[in-house]
XYZ file of C-alpha atoms in Angstrom:
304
model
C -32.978 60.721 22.962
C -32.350 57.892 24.996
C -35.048 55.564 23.011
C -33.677 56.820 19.663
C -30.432 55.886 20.743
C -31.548 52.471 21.784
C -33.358 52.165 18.762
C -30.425 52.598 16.199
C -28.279 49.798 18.275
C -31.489 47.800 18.491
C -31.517 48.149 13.901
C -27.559 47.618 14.080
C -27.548 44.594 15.669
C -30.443 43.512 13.149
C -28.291 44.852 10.070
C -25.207 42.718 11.039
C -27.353 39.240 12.452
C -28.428 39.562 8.579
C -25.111 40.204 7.393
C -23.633 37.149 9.388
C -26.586 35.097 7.946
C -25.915 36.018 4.229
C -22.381 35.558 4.697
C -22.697 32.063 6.616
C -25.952 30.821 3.466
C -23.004 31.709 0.756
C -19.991 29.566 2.324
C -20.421 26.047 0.117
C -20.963 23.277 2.263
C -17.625 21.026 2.307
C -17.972 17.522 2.601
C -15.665 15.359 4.112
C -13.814 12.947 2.355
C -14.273 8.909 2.124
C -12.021 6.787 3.452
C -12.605 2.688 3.710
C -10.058 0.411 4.771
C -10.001 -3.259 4.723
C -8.557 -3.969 8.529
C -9.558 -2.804 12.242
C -5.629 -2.131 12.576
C -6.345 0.295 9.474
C -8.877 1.432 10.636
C -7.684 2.229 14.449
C -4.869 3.782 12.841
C -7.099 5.749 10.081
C -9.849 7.342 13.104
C -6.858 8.285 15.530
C -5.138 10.362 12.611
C -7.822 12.095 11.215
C -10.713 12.163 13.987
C -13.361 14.004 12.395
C -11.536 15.161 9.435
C -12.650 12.529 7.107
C -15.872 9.991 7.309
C -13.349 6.787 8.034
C -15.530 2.786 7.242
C -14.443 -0.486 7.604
C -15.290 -2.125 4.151
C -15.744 -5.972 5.979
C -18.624 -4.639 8.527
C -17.310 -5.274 12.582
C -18.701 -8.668 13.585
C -18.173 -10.545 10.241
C -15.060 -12.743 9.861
C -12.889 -11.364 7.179
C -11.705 -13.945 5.529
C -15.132 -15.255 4.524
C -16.213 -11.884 3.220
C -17.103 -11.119 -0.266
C -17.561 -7.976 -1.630
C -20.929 -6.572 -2.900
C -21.627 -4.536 -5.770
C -22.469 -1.415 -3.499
C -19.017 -2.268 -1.592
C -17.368 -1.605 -5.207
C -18.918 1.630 -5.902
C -18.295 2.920 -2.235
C -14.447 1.810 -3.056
C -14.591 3.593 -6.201
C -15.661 6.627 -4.619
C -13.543 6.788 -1.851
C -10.592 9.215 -1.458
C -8.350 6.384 -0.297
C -9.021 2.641 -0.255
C -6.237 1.524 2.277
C -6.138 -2.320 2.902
C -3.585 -4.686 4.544
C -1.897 -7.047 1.607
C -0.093 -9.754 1.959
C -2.670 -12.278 0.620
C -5.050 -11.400 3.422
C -7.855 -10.209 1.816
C -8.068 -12.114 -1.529
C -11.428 -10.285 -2.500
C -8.906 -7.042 -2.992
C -6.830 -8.157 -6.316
C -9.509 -6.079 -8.889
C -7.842 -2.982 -6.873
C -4.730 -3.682 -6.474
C -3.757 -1.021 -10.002
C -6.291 1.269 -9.164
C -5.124 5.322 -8.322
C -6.723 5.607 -4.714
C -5.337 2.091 -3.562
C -2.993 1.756 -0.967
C -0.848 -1.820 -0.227
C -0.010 -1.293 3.508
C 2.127 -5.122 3.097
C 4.730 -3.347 1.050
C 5.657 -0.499 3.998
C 5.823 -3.368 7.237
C 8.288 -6.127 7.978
C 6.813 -9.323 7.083
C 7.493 -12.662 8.646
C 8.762 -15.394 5.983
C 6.846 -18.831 7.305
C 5.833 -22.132 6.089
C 2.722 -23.400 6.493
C 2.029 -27.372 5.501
C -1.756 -26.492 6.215
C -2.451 -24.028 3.876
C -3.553 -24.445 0.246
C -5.578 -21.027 -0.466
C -6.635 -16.989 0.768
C -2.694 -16.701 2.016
C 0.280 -16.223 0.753
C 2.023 -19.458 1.599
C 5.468 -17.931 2.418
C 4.128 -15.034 3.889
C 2.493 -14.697 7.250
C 0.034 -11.596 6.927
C -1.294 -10.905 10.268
C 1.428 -8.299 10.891
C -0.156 -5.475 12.246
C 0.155 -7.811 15.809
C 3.659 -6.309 15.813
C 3.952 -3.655 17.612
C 6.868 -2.177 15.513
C 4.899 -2.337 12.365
C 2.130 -0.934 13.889
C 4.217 2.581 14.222
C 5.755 1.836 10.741
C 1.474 2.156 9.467
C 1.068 5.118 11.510
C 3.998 6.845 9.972
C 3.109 5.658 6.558
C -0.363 6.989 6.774
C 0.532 10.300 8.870
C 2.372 10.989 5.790
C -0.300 10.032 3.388
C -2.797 11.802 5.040
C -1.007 15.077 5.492
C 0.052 15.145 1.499
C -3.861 14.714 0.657
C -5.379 17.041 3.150
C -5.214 20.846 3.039
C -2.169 22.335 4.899
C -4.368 23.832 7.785
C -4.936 20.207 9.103
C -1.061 18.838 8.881
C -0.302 20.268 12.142
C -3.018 18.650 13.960
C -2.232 15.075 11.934
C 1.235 15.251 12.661
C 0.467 15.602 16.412
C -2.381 12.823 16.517
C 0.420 10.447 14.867
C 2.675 11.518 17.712
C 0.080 10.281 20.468
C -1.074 7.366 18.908
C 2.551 6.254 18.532
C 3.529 7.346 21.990
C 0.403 4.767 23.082
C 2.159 1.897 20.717
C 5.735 2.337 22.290
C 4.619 2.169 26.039
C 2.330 -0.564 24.845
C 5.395 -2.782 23.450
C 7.041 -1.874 26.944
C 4.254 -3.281 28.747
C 4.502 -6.569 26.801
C 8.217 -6.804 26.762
C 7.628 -6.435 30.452
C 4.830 -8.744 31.486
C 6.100 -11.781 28.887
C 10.324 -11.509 29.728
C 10.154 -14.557 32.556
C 7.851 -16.929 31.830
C 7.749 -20.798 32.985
C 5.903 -22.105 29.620
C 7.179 -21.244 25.898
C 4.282 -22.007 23.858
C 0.709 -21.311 23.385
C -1.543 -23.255 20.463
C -4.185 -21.370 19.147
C -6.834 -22.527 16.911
C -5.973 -20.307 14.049
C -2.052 -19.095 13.371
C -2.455 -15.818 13.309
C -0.447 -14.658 16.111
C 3.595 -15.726 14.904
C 4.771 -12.222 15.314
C 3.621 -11.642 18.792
C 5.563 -14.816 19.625
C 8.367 -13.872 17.187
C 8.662 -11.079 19.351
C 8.711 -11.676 22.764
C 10.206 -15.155 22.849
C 7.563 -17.890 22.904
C 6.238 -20.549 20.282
C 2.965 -20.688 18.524
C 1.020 -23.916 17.490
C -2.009 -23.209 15.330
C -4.486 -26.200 14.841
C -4.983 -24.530 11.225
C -2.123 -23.273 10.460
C -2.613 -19.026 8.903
C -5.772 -19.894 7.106
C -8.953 -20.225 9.162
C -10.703 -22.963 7.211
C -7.939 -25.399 6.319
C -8.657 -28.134 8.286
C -6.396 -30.013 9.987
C -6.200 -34.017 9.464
C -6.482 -36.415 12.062
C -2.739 -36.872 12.990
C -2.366 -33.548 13.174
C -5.241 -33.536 16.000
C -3.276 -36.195 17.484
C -0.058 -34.772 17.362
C -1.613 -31.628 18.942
C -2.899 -33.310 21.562
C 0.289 -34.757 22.537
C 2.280 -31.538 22.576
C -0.460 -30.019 24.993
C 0.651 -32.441 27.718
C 4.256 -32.512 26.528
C 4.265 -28.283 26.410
C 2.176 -28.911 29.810
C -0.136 -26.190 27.989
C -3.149 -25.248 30.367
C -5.010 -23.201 28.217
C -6.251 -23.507 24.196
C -7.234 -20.098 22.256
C -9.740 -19.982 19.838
C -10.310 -16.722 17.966
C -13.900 -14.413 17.964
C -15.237 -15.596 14.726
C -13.877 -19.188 14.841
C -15.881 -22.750 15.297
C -14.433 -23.798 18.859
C -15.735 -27.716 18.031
C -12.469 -28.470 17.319
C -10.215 -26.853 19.369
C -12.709 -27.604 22.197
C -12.383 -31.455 21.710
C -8.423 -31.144 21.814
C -8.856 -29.591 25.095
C -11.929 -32.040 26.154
C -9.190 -34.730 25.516
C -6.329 -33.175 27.270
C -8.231 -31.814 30.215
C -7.615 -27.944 29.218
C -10.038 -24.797 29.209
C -10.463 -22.871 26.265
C -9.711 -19.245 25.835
C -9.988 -16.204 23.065
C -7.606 -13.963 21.579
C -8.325 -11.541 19.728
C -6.267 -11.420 16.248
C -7.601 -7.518 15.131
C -8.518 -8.270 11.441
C -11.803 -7.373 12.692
C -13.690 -6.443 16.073
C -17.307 -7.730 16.733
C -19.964 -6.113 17.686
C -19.788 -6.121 20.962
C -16.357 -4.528 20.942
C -17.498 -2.070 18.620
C -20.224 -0.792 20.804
C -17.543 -0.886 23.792
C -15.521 1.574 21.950
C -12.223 -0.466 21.979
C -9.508 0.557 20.293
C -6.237 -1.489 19.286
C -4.317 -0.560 22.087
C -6.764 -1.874 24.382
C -7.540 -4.696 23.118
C -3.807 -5.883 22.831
C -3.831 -5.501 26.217
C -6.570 -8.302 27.105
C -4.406 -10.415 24.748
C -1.558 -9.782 26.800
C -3.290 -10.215 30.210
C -4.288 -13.758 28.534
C -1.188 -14.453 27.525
C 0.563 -13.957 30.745
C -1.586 -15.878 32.389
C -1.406 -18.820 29.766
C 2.999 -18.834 29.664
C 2.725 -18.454 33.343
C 4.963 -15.187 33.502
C 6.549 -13.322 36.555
């Protein structure tokens, strides 16, 4: 009796392994949705929402310089094909305008507060009233996150709102004691102004008190004249300026022979358009890399 009895659990548990299987080969397979963006702020943002919800690419691959990017045929069809094609605006990414009316398109310029500058040394790529390297306020960063928390929980089914709305609370929770941090570290400083190689970083200063000189004004690659080399030199030793940043992607030969001249070191910061490769492979996110910037930073205005 006892091996008959062990016998009919021993065909049971066969019966229902077989069930299970049948039942598990007829679920369809879902795929996860496509989602490129254009910026490393986007796409912090973008992974931090959805995790492993949705296959999330950069369109400008991490080490390459955005501005100098051009988009490839295959970059247009993976576009096309995306659920959302989120990108920053604001004249930053020129290479976007064929997009700008299409459904799955997304302007993130229009949601943010933008700073209103002018800039005698550029002539192309940027909007020449219009300072687009926003995301390096903090406050717009959380103005994104909302944006997309609410895109993101319209598009995807209900069962992951819940879990989108609480990611959004986190990462914004991270970008509020982040602002405190810098409002902290930069409030007593003994220099006002830093000059960079590229101006990219007029909203950082905008916020927390302090002046930024770019040897190229917003765009990358206009180059400055020869007074305007002069001029900078002059302001290093008037601004008694100890330290020159130069951005990731950026030739230093310039900004290196201002600080040659004047006796300075040169430094990077890191304006988040894009990452390199390195940084990739590190795993850093935005918050932690606006931290090195601020560590520089301090360091550079000589804060308390």
């Amino acid at each position: 009796m006892k091996k008959a009895a062990t016998l009919v659990v021993i065909i049971l548990i066969v019966i229902m392994m077989f069930i299970l299987f049948l039942d598990k080969e007829k679920k369809p397979i879902i795929e996860k949705p496509q989602i490129t963006v254009s910026t490393f702020a986007l796409y912090d943002i973008s992974k931090s929402l959805l995790r492993d919800m949705a296959n999330i690419s950069m369109l400008v691959p991490f080490g390459q310089d955005i501005h100098s990017y051009e988009m490839t045929p295959q970059d247009r069809i993976g576009v096309e094909k995306s659920k959302f094609f989120i990108y920053s605006g604001a004249g930053l990414e020129p290479w976007t305008d064929s997009f700008k009316d299409h459904p799955h398109a997304l302007d993130m310029s229009q949601f943010v507060n933008l700073r209103h500058v002018e800039d005698h040394h550029d002539h192309h790529n940027h909007n020449h009233s219009i300072d687009p390297h926003y995301w390096l306020d903090i406050d717009n960063m959380i103005i994104l996150t909302n944006k997309l928390r609410d895109v993101y929980r319209a598009a995807f089914p209900q069962e992951f709102s819940r879990q989108i709305n609480a990611n959004a609370l986190y990462y914004i929770n991270g970008l509020r004691k982040l602002g405190e941090l810098y409002k902290k570290r930069l409030s007593a400083c003994k220099r006002d102004t830093i000059i960079v190689s590229h101006n990219a970083f007029g909203y950082l200063g905008d916020r927390y008190g302090f002046h930024v000189l770019g040897l190229m004004g917003l765009s990358p690659d206009a180059m400055p004249s020869a007074k305007d080399l002069a001029r900078l030199s002059d302001l290093v030793h008037e601004k008694r300026v100890s330290v020159l940043f130069n951005e990731p992607y950026a030739s230093d030969s310039l900004i290196q022979s201002v600080a040659d001249e004047a006796g300075v070191r040169v430094d990077t910061l890191q304006p988040l358009a894009n990452i390199t490769e390195r940084e990739a492979t590190e795993m850093r996110d935005y918050k932690l890399m606006m931290q090195l910037n601020l560590r520089k930073l301090y360091y550079a205005l000589e804060c308390q």
